[in-house]
Short mmCIF file of C-alpha atoms in Angstrom, two decimals:
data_model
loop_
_atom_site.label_atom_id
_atom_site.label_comp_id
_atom_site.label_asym_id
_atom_site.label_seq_id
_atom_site.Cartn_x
_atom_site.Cartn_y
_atom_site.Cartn_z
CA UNK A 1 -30.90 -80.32 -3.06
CA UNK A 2 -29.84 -81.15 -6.60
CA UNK A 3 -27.73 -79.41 -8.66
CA UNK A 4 -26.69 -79.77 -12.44
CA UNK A 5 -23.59 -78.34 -14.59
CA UNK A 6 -24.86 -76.83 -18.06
CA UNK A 7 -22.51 -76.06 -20.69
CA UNK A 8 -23.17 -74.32 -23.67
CA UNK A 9 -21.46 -72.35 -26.87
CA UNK A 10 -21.90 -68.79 -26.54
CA UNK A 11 -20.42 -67.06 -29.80
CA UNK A 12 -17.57 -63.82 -29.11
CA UNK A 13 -17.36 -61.32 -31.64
CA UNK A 14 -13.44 -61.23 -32.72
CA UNK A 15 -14.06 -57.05 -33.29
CA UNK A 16 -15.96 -55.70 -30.61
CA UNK A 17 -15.97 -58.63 -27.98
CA UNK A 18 -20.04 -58.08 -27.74
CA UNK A 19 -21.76 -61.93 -27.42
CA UNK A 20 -24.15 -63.53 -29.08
CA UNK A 21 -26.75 -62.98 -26.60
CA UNK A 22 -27.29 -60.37 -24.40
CA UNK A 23 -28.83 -62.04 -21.32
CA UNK A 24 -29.20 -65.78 -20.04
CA UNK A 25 -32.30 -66.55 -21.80
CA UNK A 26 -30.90 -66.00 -25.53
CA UNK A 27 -29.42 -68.40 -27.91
CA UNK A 28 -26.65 -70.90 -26.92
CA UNK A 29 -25.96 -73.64 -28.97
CA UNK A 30 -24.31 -77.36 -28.41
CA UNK A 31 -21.25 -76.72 -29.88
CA UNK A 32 -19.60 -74.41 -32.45
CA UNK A 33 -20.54 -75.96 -35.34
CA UNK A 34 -24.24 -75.42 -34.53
CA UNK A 35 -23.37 -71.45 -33.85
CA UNK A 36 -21.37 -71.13 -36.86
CA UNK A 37 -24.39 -72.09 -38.74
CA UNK A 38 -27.00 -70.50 -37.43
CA UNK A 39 -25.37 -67.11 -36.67
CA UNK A 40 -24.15 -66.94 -40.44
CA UNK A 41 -27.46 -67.98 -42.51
CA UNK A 42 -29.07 -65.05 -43.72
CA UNK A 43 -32.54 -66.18 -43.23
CA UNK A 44 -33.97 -63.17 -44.72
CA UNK A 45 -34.73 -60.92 -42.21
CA UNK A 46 -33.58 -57.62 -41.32
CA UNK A 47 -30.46 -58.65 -39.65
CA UNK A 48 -27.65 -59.09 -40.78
CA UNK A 49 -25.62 -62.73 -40.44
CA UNK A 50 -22.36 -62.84 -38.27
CA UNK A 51 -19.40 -63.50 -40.65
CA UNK A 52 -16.69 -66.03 -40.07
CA UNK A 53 -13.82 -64.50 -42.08
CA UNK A 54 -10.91 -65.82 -44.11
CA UNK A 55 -8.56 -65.52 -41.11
CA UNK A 56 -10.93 -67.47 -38.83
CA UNK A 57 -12.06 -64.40 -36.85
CA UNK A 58 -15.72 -64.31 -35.76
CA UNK A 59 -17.44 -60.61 -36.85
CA UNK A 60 -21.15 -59.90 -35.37
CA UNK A 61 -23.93 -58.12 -37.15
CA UNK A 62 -23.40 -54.84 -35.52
CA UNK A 63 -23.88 -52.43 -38.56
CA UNK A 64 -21.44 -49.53 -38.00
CA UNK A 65 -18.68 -48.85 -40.42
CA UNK A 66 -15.76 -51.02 -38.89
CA UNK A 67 -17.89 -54.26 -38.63
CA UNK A 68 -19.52 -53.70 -42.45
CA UNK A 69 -15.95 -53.45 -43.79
CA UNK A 70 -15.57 -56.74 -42.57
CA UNK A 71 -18.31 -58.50 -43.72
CA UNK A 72 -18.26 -57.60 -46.90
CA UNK A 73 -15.16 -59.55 -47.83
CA UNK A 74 -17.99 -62.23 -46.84
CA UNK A 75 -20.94 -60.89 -47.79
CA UNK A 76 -20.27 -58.96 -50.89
CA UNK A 77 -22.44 -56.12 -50.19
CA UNK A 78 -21.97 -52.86 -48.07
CA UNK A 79 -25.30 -51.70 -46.54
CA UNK A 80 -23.84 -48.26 -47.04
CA UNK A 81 -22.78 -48.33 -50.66
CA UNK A 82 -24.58 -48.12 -53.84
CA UNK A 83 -25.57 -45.63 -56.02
CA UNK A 84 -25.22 -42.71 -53.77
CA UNK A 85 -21.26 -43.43 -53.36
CA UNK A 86 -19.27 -41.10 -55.53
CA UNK A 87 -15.88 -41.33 -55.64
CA UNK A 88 -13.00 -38.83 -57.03
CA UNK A 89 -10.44 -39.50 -58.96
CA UNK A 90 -6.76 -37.39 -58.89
CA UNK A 91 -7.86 -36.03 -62.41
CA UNK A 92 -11.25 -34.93 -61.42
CA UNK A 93 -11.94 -31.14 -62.84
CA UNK A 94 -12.71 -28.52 -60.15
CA UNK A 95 -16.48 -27.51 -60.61
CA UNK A 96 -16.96 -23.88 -61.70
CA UNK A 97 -17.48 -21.34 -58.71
CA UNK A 98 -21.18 -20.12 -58.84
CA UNK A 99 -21.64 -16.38 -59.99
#
């Protein structure tokens, strides 16, 4: 009976701990280099890419609000922004009460 070790890169996500794949048949890679570069091309698709921030931390593409904060110091965009974000000032008028 023959046996062999296999070692691979698995990518952690730095936020929420969650792993680049989700069972034994997804994507590992050689080394980190190779993750790093696939998991943060945006290839165009609906995903999102992983981010490798300023501080070296690893964030996934899970889109809820703590991991889009994150990436957008990487990204630049903020899948819930836009032109539906309205934002108050201190001197902001009260609107008049309706009759």
């Amino acid at each position: 009976m023959a046996f062999i070790t296999l070692t691979c890169v698995v990518a952690i996500c730095d936020l929420c701990r969650a792993q680049n794949t989700d069972n034994e048949y997804g994507h590992h890679y050689d080394d980190p280099g190779d993750a790093l570069a696939d998991l943060t091309t945006d290839y165009g698709c609906d995903t999102t890419p992983w981010a490798l921030l300023d501080d070296g931390r690893l964030i996934c593409d899970r889109r809820d609000q703590a991991h889009d904060e994150l990436r957008i110091t990487v990204h630049g965009w903020h899948p819930t922004g836009g032109a539906m974000t309205v934002t108050f000032t201190p001197d902001t008028p009260p609107l008049p009460a309706h009759p």
